[in-house]
PDB file of C-alpha atoms in Angstrom:
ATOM      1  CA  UNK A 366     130.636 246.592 236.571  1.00 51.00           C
ATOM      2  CA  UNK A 367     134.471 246.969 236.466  1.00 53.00           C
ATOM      3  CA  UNK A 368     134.716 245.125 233.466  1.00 54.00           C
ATOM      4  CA  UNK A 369     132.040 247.977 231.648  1.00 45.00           C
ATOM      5  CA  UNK A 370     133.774 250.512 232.330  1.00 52.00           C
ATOM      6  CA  UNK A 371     136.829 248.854 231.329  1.00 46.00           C
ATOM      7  CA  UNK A 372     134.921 248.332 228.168  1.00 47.00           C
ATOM      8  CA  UNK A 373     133.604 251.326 227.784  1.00 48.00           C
ATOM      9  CA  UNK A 374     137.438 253.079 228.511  1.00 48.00           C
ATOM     10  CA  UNK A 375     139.441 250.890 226.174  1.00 45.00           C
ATOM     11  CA  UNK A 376     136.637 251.793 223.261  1.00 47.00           C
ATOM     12  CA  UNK A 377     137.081 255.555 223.850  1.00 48.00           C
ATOM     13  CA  UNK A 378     140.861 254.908 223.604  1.00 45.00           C
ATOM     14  CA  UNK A 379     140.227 252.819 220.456  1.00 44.00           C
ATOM     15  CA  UNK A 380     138.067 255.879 218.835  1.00 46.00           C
ATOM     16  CA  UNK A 381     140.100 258.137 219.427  1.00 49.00           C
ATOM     17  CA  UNK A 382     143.200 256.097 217.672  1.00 54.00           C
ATOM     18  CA  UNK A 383     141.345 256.252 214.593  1.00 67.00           C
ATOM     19  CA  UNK A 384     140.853 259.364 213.373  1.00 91.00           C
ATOM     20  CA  UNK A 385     142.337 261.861 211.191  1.00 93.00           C
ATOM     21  CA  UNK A 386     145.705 263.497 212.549  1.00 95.00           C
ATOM     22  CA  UNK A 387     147.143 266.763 210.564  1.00 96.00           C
ATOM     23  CA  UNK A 388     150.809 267.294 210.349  1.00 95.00           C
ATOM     24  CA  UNK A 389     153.103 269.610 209.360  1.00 96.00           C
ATOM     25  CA  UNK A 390     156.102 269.738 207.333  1.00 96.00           C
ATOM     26  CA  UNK A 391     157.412 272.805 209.397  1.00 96.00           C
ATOM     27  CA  UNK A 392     155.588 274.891 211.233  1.00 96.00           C
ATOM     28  CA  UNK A 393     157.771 278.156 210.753  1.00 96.00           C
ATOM     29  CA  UNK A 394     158.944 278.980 207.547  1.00 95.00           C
ATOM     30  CA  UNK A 395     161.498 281.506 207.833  1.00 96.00           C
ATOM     31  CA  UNK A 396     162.230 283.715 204.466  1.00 95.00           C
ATOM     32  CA  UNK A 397     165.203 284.997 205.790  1.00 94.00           C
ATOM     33  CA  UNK A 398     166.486 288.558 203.986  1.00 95.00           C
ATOM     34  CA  UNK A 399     164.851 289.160 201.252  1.00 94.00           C
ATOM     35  CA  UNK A 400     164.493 291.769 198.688  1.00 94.00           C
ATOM     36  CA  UNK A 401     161.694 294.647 198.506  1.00 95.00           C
ATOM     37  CA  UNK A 402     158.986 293.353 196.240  1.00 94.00           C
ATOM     38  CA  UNK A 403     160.411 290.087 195.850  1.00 93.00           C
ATOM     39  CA  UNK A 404     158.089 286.589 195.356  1.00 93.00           C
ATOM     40  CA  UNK A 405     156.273 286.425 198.584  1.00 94.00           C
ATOM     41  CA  UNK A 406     154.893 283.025 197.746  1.00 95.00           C
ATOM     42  CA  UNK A 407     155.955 279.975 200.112  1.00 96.00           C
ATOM     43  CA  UNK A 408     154.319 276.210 200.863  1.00 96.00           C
ATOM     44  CA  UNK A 409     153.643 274.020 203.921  1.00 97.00           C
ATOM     45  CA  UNK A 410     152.853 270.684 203.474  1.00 96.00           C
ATOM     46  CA  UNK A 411     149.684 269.499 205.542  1.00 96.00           C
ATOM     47  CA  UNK A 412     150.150 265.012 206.137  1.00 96.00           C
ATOM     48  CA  UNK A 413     147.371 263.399 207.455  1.00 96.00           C
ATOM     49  CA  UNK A 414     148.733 260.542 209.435  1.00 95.00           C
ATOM     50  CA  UNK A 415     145.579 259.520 210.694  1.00 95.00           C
ATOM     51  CA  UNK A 416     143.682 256.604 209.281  1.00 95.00           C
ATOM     52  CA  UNK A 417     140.517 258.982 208.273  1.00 96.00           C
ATOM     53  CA  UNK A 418     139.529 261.720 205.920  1.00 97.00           C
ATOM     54  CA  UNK A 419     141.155 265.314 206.683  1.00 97.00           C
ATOM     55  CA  UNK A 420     139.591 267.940 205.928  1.00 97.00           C
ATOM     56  CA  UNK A 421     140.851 271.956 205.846  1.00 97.00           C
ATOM     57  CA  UNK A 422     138.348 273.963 206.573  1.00 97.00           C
ATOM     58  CA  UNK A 423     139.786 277.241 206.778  1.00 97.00           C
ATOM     59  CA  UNK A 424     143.185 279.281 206.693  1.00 98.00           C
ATOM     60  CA  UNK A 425     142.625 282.881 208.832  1.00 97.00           C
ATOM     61  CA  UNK A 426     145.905 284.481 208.281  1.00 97.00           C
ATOM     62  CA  UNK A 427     146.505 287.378 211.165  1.00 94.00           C
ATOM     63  CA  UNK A 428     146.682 290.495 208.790  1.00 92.00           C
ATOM     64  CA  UNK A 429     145.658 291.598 205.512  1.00 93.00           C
ATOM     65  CA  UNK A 430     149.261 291.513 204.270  1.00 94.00           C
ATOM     66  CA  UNK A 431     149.204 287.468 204.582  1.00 95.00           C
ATOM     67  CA  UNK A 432     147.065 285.183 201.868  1.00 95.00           C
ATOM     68  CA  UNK A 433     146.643 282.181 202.114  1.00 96.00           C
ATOM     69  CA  UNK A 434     145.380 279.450 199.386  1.00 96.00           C
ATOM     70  CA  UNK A 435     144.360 275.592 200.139  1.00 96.00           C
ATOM     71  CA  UNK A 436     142.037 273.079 199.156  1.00 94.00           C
ATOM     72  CA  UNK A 437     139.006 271.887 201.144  1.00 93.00           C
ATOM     73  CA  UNK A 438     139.138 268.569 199.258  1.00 96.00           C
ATOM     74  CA  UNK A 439     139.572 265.789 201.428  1.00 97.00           C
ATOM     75  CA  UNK A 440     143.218 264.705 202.474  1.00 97.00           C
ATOM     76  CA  UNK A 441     143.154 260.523 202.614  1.00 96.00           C
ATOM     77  CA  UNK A 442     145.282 259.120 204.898  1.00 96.00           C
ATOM     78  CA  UNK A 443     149.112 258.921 204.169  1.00 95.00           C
ATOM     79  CA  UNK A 444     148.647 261.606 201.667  1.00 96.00           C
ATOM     80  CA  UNK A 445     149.741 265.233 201.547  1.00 96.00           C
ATOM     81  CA  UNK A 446     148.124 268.355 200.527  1.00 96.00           C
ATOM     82  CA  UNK A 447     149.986 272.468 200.508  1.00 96.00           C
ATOM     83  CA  UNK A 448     148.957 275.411 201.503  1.00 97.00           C
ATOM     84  CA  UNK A 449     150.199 278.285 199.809  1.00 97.00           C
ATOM     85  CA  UNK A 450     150.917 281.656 202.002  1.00 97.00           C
ATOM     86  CA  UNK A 451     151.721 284.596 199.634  1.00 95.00           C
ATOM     87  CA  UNK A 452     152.945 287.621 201.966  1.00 96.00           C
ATOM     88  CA  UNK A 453     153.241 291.486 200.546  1.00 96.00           C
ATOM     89  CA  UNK A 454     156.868 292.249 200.288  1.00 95.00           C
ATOM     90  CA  UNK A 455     156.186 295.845 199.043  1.00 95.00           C
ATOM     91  CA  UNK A 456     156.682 296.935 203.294  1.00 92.00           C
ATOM     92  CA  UNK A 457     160.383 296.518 204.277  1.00 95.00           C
ATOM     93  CA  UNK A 458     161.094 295.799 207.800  1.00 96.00           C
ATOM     94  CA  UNK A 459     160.686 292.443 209.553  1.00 96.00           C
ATOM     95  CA  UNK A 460     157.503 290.743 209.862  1.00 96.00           C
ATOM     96  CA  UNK A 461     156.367 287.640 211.948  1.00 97.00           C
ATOM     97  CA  UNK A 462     152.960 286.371 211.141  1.00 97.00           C
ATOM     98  CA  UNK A 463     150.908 283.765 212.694  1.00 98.00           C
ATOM     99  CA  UNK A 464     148.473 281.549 210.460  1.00 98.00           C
ATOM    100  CA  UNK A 465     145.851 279.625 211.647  1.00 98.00           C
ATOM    101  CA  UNK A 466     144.933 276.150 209.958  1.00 98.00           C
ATOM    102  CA  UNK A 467     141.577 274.742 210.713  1.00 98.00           C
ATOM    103  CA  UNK A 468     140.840 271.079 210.008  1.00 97.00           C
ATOM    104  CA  UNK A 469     138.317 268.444 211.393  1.00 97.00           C
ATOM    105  CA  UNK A 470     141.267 266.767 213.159  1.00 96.00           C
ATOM    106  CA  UNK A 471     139.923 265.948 217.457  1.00 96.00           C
ATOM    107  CA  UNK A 472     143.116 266.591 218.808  1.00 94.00           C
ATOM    108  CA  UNK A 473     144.395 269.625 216.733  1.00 93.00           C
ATOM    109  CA  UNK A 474     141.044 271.068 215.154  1.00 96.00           C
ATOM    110  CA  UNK A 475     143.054 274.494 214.860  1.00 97.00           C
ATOM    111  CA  UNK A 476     146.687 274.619 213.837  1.00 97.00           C
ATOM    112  CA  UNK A 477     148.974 277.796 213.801  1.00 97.00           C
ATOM    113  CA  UNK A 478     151.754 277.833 212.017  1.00 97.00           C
ATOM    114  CA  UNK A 479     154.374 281.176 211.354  1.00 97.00           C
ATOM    115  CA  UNK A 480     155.890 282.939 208.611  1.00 97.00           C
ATOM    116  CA  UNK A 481     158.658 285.376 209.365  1.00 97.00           C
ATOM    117  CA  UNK A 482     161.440 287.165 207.413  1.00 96.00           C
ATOM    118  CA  UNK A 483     163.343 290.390 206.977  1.00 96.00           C
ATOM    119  CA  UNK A 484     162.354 292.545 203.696  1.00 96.00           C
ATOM    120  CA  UNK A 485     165.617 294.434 203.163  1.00 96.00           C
ATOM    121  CA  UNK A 486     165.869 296.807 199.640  1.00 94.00           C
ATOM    122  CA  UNK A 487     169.567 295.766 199.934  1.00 91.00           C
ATOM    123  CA  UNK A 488     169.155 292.182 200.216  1.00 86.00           C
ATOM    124  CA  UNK A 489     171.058 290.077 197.714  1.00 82.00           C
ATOM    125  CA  UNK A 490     168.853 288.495 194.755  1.00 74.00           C
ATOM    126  CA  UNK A 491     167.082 285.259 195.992  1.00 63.00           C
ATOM    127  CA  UNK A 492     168.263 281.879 194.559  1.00 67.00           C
ATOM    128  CA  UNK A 493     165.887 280.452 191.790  1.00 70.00           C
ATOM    129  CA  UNK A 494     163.163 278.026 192.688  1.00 71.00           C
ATOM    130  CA  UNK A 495     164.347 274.529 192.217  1.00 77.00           C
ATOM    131  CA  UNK A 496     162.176 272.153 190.220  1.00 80.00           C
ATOM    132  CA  UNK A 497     160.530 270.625 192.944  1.00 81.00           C
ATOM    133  CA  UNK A 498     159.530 274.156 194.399  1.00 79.00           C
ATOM    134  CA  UNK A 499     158.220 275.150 190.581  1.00 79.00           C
ATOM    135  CA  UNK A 500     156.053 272.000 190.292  1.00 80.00           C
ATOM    136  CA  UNK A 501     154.662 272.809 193.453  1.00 80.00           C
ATOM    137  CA  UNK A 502     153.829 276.377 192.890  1.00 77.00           C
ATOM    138  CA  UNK A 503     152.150 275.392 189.302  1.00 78.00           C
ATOM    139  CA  UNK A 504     150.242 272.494 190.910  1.00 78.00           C
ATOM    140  CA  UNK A 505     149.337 275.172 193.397  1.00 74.00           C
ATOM    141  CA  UNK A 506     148.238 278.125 191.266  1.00 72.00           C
ATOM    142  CA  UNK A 507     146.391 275.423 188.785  1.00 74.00           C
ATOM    143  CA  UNK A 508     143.892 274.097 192.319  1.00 71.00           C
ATOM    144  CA  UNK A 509     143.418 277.426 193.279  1.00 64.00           C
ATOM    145  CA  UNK A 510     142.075 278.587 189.600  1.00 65.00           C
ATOM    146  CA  UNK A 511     139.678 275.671 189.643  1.00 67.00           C
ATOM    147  CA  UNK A 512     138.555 276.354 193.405  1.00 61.00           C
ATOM    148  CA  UNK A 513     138.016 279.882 192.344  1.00 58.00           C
ATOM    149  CA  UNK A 514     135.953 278.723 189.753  1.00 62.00           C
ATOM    150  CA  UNK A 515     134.427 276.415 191.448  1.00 60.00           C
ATOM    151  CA  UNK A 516     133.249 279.148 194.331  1.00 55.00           C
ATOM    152  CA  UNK A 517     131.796 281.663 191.018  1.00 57.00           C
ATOM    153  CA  UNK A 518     129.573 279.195 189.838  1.00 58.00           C
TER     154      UNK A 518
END
């Protein structure tokens, strides 16, 4: 009987090793000072450093001022996917917002990560978005036109 259970433990432990485990790249990304009406737009990279399947299944941000884009398709282990969190700089004052990130991962099914920043009309202009930063946006935009046509048809 000992040696069941034992069985039966050590296969629970072995189930739950395998599965699909979502990481973050950061999960605060602070804008700093920033300029009224400047690009809102920023990224978080989602990992999966399980050894199954991820899957997003939704993004909630906490207010209306907040949007956030991602991609439902699957995340394969090892591999990396963004989501894209736009937030309305037209408002100046500082703003902390809290997004949550649902996925089919067991231990972490929903996520939360933060944005948070000062919009200042007296801020100095922002630096210029390095290359990496512009491939990402453009690989970004281009998903979430095909989702978006994807979800009209």
């Amino acid at each position: 009987m000992k040696k069941l259970i034992a069985g039966i433990a050590l296969f629970g432990t072995f189930a739950l090793a395998s599965a699909q485990t979502i990481t973050f790249d950061r999960t605060t990304y602070d804008y700093g000072t920033i300029k009224t009406n400047a690009d809102g737009t920023r990224f978080f990279t989602v990992t999966n450093t399980g050894d199954k399947p991820l899957i997003i299944s939704n993004v909630k941000p906490s207010c209306g001022c907040t949007t956030p884009e991602f991609s439902q398709d699957p995340i394969m282990p090892g591999k990396s996917a963004k989501i894209k969190v736009g937030y309305n700089t037209a408002a100046n004052g500082g703003f902390n917002k809290m997004i949550e990130v649902f996925s089919n991962d067991p231990a972490n099914s929903r996520s939360v990560i933060y944005i948070k920043g000062n919009v200042d009309p007296n801020a100095p202009e922002p630096k210029p978005l390095t290359a990496e930063e512009q491939k990402a946006a453009a690989k970004a935009e281009k998903k979430a036109a095909k989702l978006a046509k994807k979800a009209a048809k």
